[in-house]
Short mmCIF file of C-alpha atoms and ligand atoms in Angstrom, two decimals:
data_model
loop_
_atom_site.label_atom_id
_atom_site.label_comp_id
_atom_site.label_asym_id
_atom_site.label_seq_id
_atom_site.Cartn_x
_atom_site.Cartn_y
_atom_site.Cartn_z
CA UNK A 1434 6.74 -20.07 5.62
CA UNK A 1435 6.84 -18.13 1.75
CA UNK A 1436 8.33 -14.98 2.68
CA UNK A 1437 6.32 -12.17 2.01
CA UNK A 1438 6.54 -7.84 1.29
CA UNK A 1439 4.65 -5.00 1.08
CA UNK A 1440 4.70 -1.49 1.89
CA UNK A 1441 2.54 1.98 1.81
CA UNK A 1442 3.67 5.70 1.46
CA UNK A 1443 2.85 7.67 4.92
CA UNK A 1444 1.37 10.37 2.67
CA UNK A 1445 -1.83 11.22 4.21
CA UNK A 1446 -3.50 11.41 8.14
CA UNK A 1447 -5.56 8.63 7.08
CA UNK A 1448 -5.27 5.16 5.12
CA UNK A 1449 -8.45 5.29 2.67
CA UNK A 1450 -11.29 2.83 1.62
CA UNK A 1451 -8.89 1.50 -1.07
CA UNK A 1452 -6.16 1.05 0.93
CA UNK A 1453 -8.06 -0.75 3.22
CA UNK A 1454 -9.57 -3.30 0.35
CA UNK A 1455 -6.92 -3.46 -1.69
CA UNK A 1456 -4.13 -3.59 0.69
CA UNK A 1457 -4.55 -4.20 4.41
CA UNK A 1458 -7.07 -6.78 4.36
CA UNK A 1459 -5.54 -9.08 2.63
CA UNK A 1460 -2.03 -8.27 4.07
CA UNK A 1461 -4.28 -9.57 7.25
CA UNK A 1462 -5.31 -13.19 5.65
CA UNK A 1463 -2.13 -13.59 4.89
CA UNK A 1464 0.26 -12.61 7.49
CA UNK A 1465 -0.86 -16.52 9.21
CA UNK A 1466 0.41 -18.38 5.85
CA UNK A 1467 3.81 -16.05 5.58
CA UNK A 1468 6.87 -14.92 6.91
CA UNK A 1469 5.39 -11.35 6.48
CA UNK A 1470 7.27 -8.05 6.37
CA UNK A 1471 4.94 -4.51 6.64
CA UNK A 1472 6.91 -1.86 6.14
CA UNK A 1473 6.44 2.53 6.39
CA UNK A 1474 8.18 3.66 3.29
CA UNK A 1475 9.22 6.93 4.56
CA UNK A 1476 11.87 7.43 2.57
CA UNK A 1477 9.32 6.70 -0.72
CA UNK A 1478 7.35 9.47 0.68
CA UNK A 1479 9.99 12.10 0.72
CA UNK A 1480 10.33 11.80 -2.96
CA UNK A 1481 7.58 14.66 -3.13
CA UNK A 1482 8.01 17.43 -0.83
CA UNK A 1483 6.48 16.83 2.62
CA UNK A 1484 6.53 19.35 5.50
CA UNK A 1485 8.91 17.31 8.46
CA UNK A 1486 6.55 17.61 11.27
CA UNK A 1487 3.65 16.69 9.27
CA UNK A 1488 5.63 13.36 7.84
CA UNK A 1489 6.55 12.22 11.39
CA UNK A 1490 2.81 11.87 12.27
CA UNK A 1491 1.79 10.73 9.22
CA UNK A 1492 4.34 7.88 9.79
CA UNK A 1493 3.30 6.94 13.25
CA UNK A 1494 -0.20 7.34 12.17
CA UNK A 1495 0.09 4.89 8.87
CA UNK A 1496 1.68 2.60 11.56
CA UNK A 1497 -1.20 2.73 14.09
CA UNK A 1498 -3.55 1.99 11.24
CA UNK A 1499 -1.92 -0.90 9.73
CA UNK A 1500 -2.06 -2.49 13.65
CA UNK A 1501 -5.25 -1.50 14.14
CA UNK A 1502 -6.99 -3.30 10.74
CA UNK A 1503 -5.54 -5.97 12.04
CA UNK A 1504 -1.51 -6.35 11.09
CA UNK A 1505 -0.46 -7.76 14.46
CA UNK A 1506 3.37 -6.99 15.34
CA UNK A 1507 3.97 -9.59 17.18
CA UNK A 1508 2.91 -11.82 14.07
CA UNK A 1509 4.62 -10.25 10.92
CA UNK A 1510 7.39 -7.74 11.00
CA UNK A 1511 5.79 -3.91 10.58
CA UNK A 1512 8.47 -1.26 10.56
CA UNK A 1513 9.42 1.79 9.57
CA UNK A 1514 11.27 1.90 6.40
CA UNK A 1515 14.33 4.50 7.55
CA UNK A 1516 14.24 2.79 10.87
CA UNK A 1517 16.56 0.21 8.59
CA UNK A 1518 19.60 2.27 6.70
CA UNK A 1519 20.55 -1.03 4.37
CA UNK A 1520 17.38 0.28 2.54
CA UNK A 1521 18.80 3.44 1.41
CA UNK A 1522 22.19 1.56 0.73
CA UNK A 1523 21.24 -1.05 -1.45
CA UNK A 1524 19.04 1.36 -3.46
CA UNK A 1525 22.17 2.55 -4.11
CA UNK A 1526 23.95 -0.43 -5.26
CA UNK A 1527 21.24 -1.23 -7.11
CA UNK A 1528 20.98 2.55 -9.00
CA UNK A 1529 24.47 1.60 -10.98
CA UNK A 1530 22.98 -1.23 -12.13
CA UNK A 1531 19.78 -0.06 -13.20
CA UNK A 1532 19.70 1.85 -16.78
CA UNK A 1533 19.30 5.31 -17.11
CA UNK A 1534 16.27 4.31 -20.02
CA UNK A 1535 14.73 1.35 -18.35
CA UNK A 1536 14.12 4.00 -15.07
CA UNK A 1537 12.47 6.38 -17.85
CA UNK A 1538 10.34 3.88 -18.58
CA UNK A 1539 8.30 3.87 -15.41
CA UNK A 1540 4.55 4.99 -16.26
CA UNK A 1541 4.04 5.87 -12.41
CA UNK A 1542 7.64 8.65 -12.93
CA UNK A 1543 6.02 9.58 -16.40
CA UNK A 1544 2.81 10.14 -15.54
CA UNK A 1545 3.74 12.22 -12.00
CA UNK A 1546 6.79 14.19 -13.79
CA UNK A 1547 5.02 14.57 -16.23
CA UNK A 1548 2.20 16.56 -14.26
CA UNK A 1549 4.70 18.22 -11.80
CA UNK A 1550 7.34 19.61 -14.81
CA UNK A 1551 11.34 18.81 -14.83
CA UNK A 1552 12.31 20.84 -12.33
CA UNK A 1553 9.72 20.57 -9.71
CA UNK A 1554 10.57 16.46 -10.39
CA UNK A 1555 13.47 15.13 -8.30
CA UNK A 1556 15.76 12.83 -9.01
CA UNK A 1557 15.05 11.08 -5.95
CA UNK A 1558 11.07 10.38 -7.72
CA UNK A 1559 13.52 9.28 -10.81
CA UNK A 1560 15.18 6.32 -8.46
CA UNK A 1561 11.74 5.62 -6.71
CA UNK A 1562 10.98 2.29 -8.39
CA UNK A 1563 14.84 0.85 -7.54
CA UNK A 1564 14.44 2.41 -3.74
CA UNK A 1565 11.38 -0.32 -4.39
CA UNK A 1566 13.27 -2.88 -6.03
CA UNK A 1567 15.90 -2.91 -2.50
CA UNK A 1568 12.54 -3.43 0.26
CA UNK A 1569 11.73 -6.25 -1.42
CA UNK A 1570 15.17 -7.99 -2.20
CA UNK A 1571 17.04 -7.37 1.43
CA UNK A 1572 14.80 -9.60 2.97
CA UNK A 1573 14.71 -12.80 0.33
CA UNK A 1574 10.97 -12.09 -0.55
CA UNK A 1575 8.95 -14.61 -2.99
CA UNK A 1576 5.35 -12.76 -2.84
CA UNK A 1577 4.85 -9.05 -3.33
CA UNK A 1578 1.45 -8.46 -2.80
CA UNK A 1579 -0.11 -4.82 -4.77
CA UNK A 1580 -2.54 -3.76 -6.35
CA UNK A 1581 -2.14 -3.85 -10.05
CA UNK A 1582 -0.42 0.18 -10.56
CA UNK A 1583 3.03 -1.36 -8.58
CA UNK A 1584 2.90 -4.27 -11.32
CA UNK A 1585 5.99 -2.53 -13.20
CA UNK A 1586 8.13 -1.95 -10.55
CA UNK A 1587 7.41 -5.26 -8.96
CA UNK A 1588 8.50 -6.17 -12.72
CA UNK A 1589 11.65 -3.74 -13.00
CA UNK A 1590 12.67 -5.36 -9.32
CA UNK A 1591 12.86 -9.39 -10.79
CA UNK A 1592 14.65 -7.64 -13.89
CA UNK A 1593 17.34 -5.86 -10.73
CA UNK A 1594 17.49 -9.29 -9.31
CA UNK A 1595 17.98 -11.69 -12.13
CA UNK A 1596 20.79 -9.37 -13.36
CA UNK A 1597 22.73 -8.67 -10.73
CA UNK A 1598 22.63 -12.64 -10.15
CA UNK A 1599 24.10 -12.96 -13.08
CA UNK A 1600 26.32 -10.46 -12.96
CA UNK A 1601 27.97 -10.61 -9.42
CA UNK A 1602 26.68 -14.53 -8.20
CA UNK A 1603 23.79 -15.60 -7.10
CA UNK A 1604 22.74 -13.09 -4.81
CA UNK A 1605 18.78 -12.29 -4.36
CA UNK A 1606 15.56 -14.40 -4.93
CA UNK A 1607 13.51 -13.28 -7.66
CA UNK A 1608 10.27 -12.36 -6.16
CA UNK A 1609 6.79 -12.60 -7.98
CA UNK A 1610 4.03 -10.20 -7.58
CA UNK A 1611 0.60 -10.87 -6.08
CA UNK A 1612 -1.35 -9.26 -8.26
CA UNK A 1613 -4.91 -8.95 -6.29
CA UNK A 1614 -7.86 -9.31 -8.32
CA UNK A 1615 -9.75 -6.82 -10.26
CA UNK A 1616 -12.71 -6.57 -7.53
CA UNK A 1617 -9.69 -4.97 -5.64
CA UNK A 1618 -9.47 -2.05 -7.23
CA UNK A 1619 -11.78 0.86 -5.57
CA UNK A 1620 -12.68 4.13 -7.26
CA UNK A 1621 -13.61 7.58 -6.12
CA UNK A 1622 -17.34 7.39 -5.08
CA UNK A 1623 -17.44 10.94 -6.93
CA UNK A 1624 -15.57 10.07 -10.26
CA UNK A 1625 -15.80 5.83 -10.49
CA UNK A 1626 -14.30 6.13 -13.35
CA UNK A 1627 -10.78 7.21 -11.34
CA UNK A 1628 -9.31 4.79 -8.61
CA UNK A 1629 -9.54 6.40 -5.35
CA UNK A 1630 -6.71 7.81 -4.42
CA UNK A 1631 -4.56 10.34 -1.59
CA UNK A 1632 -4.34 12.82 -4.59
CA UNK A 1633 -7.38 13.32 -5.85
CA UNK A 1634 -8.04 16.88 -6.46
CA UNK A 1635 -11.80 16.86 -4.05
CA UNK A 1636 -11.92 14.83 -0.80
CA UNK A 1637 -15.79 14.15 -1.77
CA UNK A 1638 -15.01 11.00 -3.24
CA UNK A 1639 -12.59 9.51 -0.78
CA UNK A 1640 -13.76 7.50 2.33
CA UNK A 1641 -10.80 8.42 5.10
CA UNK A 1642 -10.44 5.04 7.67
CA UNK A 1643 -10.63 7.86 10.07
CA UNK A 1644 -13.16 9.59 8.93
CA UNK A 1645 -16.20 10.31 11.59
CA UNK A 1646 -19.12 8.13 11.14
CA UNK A 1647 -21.51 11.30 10.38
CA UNK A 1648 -18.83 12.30 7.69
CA UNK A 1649 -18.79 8.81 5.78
CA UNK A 1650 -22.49 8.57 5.88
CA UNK A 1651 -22.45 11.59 4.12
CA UNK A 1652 -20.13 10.56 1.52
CA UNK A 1653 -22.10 7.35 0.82
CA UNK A 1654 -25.30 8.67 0.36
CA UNK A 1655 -23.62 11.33 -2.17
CA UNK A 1656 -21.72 8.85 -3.77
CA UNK A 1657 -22.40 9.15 -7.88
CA UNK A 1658 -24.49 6.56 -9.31
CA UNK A 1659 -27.11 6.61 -12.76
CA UNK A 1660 -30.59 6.91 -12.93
CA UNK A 1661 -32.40 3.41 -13.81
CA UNK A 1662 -32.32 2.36 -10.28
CA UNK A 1663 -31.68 -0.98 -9.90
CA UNK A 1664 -28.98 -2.33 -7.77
CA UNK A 1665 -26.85 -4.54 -9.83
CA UNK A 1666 -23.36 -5.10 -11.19
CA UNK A 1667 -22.48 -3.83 -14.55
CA UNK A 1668 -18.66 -2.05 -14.33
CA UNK A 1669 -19.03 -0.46 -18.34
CA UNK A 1670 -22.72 0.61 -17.82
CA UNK A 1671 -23.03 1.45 -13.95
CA UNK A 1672 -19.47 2.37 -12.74
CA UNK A 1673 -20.97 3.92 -9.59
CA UNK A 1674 -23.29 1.45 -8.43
CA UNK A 1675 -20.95 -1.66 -9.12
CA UNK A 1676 -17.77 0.42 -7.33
CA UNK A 1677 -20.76 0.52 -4.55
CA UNK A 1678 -21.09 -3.10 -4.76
CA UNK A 1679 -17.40 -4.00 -4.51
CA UNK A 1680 -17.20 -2.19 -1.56
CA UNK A 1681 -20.10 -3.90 -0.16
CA UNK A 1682 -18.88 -7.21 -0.83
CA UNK A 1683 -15.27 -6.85 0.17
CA UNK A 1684 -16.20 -5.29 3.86
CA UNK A 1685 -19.07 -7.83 4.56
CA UNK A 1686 -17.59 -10.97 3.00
CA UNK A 1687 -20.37 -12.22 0.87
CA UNK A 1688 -20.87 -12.10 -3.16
CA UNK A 1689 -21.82 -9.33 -5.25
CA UNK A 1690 -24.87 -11.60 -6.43
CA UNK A 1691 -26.40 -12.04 -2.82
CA UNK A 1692 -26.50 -8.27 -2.58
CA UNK A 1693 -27.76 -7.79 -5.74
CA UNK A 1694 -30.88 -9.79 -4.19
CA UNK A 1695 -31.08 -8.09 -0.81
CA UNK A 1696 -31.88 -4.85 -2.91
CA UNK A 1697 -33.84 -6.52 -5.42
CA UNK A 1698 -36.69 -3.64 -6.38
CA UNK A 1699 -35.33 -1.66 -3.15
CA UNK A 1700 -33.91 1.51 -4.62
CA UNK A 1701 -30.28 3.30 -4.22
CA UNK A 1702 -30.90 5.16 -1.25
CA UNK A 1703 -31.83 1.69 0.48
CA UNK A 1704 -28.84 0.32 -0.75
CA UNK A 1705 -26.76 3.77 0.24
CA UNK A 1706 -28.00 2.83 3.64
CA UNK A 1707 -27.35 -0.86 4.17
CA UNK A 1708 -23.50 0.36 2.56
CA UNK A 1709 -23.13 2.95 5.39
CA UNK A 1710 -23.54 0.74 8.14
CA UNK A 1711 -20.82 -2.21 6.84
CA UNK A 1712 -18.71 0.72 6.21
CA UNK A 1713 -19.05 2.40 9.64
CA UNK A 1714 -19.29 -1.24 11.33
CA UNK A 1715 -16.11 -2.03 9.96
CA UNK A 1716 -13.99 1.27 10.41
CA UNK A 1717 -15.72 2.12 14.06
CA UNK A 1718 -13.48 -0.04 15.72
CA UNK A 1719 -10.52 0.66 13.65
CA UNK A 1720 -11.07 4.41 13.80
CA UNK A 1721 -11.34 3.90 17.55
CA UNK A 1722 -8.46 1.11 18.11
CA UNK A 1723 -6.12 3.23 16.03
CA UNK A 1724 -6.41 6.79 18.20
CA UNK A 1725 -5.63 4.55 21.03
CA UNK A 1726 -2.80 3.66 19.87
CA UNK A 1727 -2.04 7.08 18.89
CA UNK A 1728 -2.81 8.12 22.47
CA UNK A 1729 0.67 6.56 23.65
CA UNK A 1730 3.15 7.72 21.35
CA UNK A 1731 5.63 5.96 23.04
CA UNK A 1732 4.30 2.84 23.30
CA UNK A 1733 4.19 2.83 19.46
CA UNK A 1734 7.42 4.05 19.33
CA UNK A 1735 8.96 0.97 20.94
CA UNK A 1736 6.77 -1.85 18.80
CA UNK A 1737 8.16 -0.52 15.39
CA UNK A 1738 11.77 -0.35 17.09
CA UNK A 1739 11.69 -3.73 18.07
CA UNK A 1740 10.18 -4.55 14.60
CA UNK A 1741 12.89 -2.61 13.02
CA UNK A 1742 15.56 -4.67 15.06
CA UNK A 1743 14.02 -8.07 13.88
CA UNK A 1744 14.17 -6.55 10.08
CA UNK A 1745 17.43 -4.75 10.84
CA UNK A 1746 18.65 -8.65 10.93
CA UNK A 1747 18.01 -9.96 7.93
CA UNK A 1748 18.39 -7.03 5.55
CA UNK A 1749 22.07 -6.53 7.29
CA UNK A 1750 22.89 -9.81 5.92
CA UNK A 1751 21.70 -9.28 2.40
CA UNK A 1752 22.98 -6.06 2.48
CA UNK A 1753 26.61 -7.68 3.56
CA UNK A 1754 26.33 -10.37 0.98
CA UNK A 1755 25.50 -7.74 -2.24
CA UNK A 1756 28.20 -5.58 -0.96
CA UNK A 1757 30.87 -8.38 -0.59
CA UNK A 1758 29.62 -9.53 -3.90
CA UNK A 1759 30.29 -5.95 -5.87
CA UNK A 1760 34.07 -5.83 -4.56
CA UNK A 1761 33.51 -3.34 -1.98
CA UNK A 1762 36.05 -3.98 0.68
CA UNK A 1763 34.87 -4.89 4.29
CA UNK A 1764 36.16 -2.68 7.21
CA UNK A 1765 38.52 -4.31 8.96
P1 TYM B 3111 0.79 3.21 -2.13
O1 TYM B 3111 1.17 3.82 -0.83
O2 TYM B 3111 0.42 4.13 -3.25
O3 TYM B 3111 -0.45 2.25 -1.92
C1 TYM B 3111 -0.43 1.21 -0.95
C2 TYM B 3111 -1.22 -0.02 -1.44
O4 TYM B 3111 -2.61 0.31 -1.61
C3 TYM B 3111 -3.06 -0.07 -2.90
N1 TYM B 3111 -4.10 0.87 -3.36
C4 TYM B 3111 -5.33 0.52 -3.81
N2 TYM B 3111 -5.94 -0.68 -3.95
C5 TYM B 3111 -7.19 -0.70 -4.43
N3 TYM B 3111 -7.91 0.40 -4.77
C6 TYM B 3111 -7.35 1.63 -4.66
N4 TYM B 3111 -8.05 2.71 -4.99
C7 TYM B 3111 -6.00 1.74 -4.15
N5 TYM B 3111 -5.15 2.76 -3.90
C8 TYM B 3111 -4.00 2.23 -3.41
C9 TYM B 3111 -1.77 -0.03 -3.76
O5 TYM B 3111 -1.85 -0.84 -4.90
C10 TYM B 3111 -0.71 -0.52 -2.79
O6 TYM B 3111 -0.63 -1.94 -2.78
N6 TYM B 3111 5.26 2.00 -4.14
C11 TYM B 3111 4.23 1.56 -3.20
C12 TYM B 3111 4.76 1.33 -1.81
C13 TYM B 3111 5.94 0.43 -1.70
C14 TYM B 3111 5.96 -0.99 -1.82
C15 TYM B 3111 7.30 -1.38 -1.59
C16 TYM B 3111 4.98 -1.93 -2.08
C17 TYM B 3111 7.21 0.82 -1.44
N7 TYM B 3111 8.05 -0.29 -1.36
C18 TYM B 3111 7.67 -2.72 -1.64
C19 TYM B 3111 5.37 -3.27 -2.14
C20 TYM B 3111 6.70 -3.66 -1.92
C21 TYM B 3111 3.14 2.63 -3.12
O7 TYM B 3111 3.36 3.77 -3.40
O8 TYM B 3111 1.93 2.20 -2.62
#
């Protein structure tokens, strides 16, 4: 089976709506057709200052929620990132090979340093996109699946790979992204012009996996839409409604056109309605699968360390074969 990597930051309690569509859903489809790896990127998350009690639940809760939407461990390999040092150690191989302009380049560095000043910005932000670049190559990975704003570093990543090949021997595959498809990308059901996202400055927009049913049928039926009243897609004129609509069609499975008829002269609050319960049908049972989990700690505890021995394998080797290849001499 194609061998196959993704990750997301522990940086919130809860996994969002866009998470959920753009990421973990179709991590589930295809976890059967690859050699899948799932991975916790703490270490990504500490590149922005987290308080260290909060980050260790965060982590076990990301984890709970990945299982719970349906990542089975037992299936593909779902980990926590610092549970495997040869991360942090070929991110560092790979730093002296990566140039000090081509890292300046990032959008995703510019945009965020650019926000949070020089000196609030950390060099370990600055390396982000090569800490990236070593997930993906210790384990031989051909598809990257993301949603389109980790095209560059999936990008920057082929660029590590291809070079260092040439450089040192042939070394890593070259991995391709999995660029999912524009009905993929969720916004914030308060600003639909923004993609939803853990740092938006209001929670109003932001469906939380965990949230309480009461809560997200609250956020639905405030979600922004336009005045003319008719359900139907139209991204340029009707940002809300169609955001509204992708949702819709991602969680139940069936086109945008077929919903379109369902509410054909039914208005938005009709609509609103029919949303909230595919929402709530779908995340119930997560919500409630995922605090189970959480309710035995340990029991999590010891799936990701047994996942983190079975990735512990293979990205020792790579690890040993880009070291060897670099002239750094084995211990004895
Ligand atoms: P992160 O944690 O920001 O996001 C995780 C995944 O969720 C997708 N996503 C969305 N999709 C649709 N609509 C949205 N509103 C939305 N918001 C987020 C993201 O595209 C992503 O696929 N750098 C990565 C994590 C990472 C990684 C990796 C990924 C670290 N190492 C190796 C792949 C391979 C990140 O910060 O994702």
């Amino acid at each position: 089976l194609p061998r196959l990597y993704s990750g997301m930051q522990p940086s919130a309690d809860s996994l969002h709506l866009g998470n959920y569509i753009g990421a973990l859903l179709q991590w589930k489809e295809l976890q059967s057709t690859h050699d899948a790896f799932f991975s916790v990127v703490d270490l990504h998350a500490i590149t922005v200052a987290q308080d260290p009690a909060e980050l260790r639940e965060k982590t076990r809760r990301t984890a709970a929620q990945y299982i719970a939407a349906g990542i089975d461990p037992s299936v593909s390999t779902l980990y926590v990132q610092s549970h495997v040092p040869a991360h942090a150690q070929l991110a560092w191989v790979l730093n002296t090979i990566t140039g000090f302009g081509e890292a300046s380049r990032m959008t995703q560095f510019k945009d965020k340093s650019a926000k949070q000043g020089a000196d609030a910005t950390s060099v370990g932000l600055f390396a982000y996109p090569v800490l990236m670049a070593a997930d993906i190559l210790l384990y031989d990975t051909e598809v990257v699946p993301v949603g389109d704003d980790q095209r560059q570093h999936v990008e920057l990543t082929r660029d590590l790979a291809e070079r260092f090949n040439k450089r040192f021997g042939e070394t890593f595959v070259v991995p391709q992204a999995m660029i999912l498809k524009d009905g993929a990308r969720i916004y914030d059901l308060q600003n639909p012009e923004s993609k939803m996202s853990k740092s938006a400055d209001s929670g109003a927009g932001i469906i939380w996996m965990l949230d309480e049913p009461d809560v997200t049928r609250k956020k639905i039926m405030r979600a922004v839409t336009d005045t003319d009243g008719v359900v139907s897609f139209d991204r340029a004129g009707k940002p809300g409604i169609s955001n509204l609509l992708n949702i819709y069609s991602a969680l139940s499975g069936r086109p945008v056109a077929d919903i379109e008829l369902d509410y054909d002269g039914k208005g938005y609050g009709d609509f609103k309605k029919g949303l909230v319960e595919v929402v709530v049908e779908t995340f119930g049972p997560v919500r409630e699968r995922a605090l189970d989990l959480l309710g035995d700690p340990a029991e999590l505890d010891r799936i990701l360390a047994g996942n983190a021995e079975r990735a512990s394998e293979v990205a020792e080797r790579t690890l040993a074969k880009a070291y060897n290849a670099v002239g750094l001499l084995r211990r004895a």
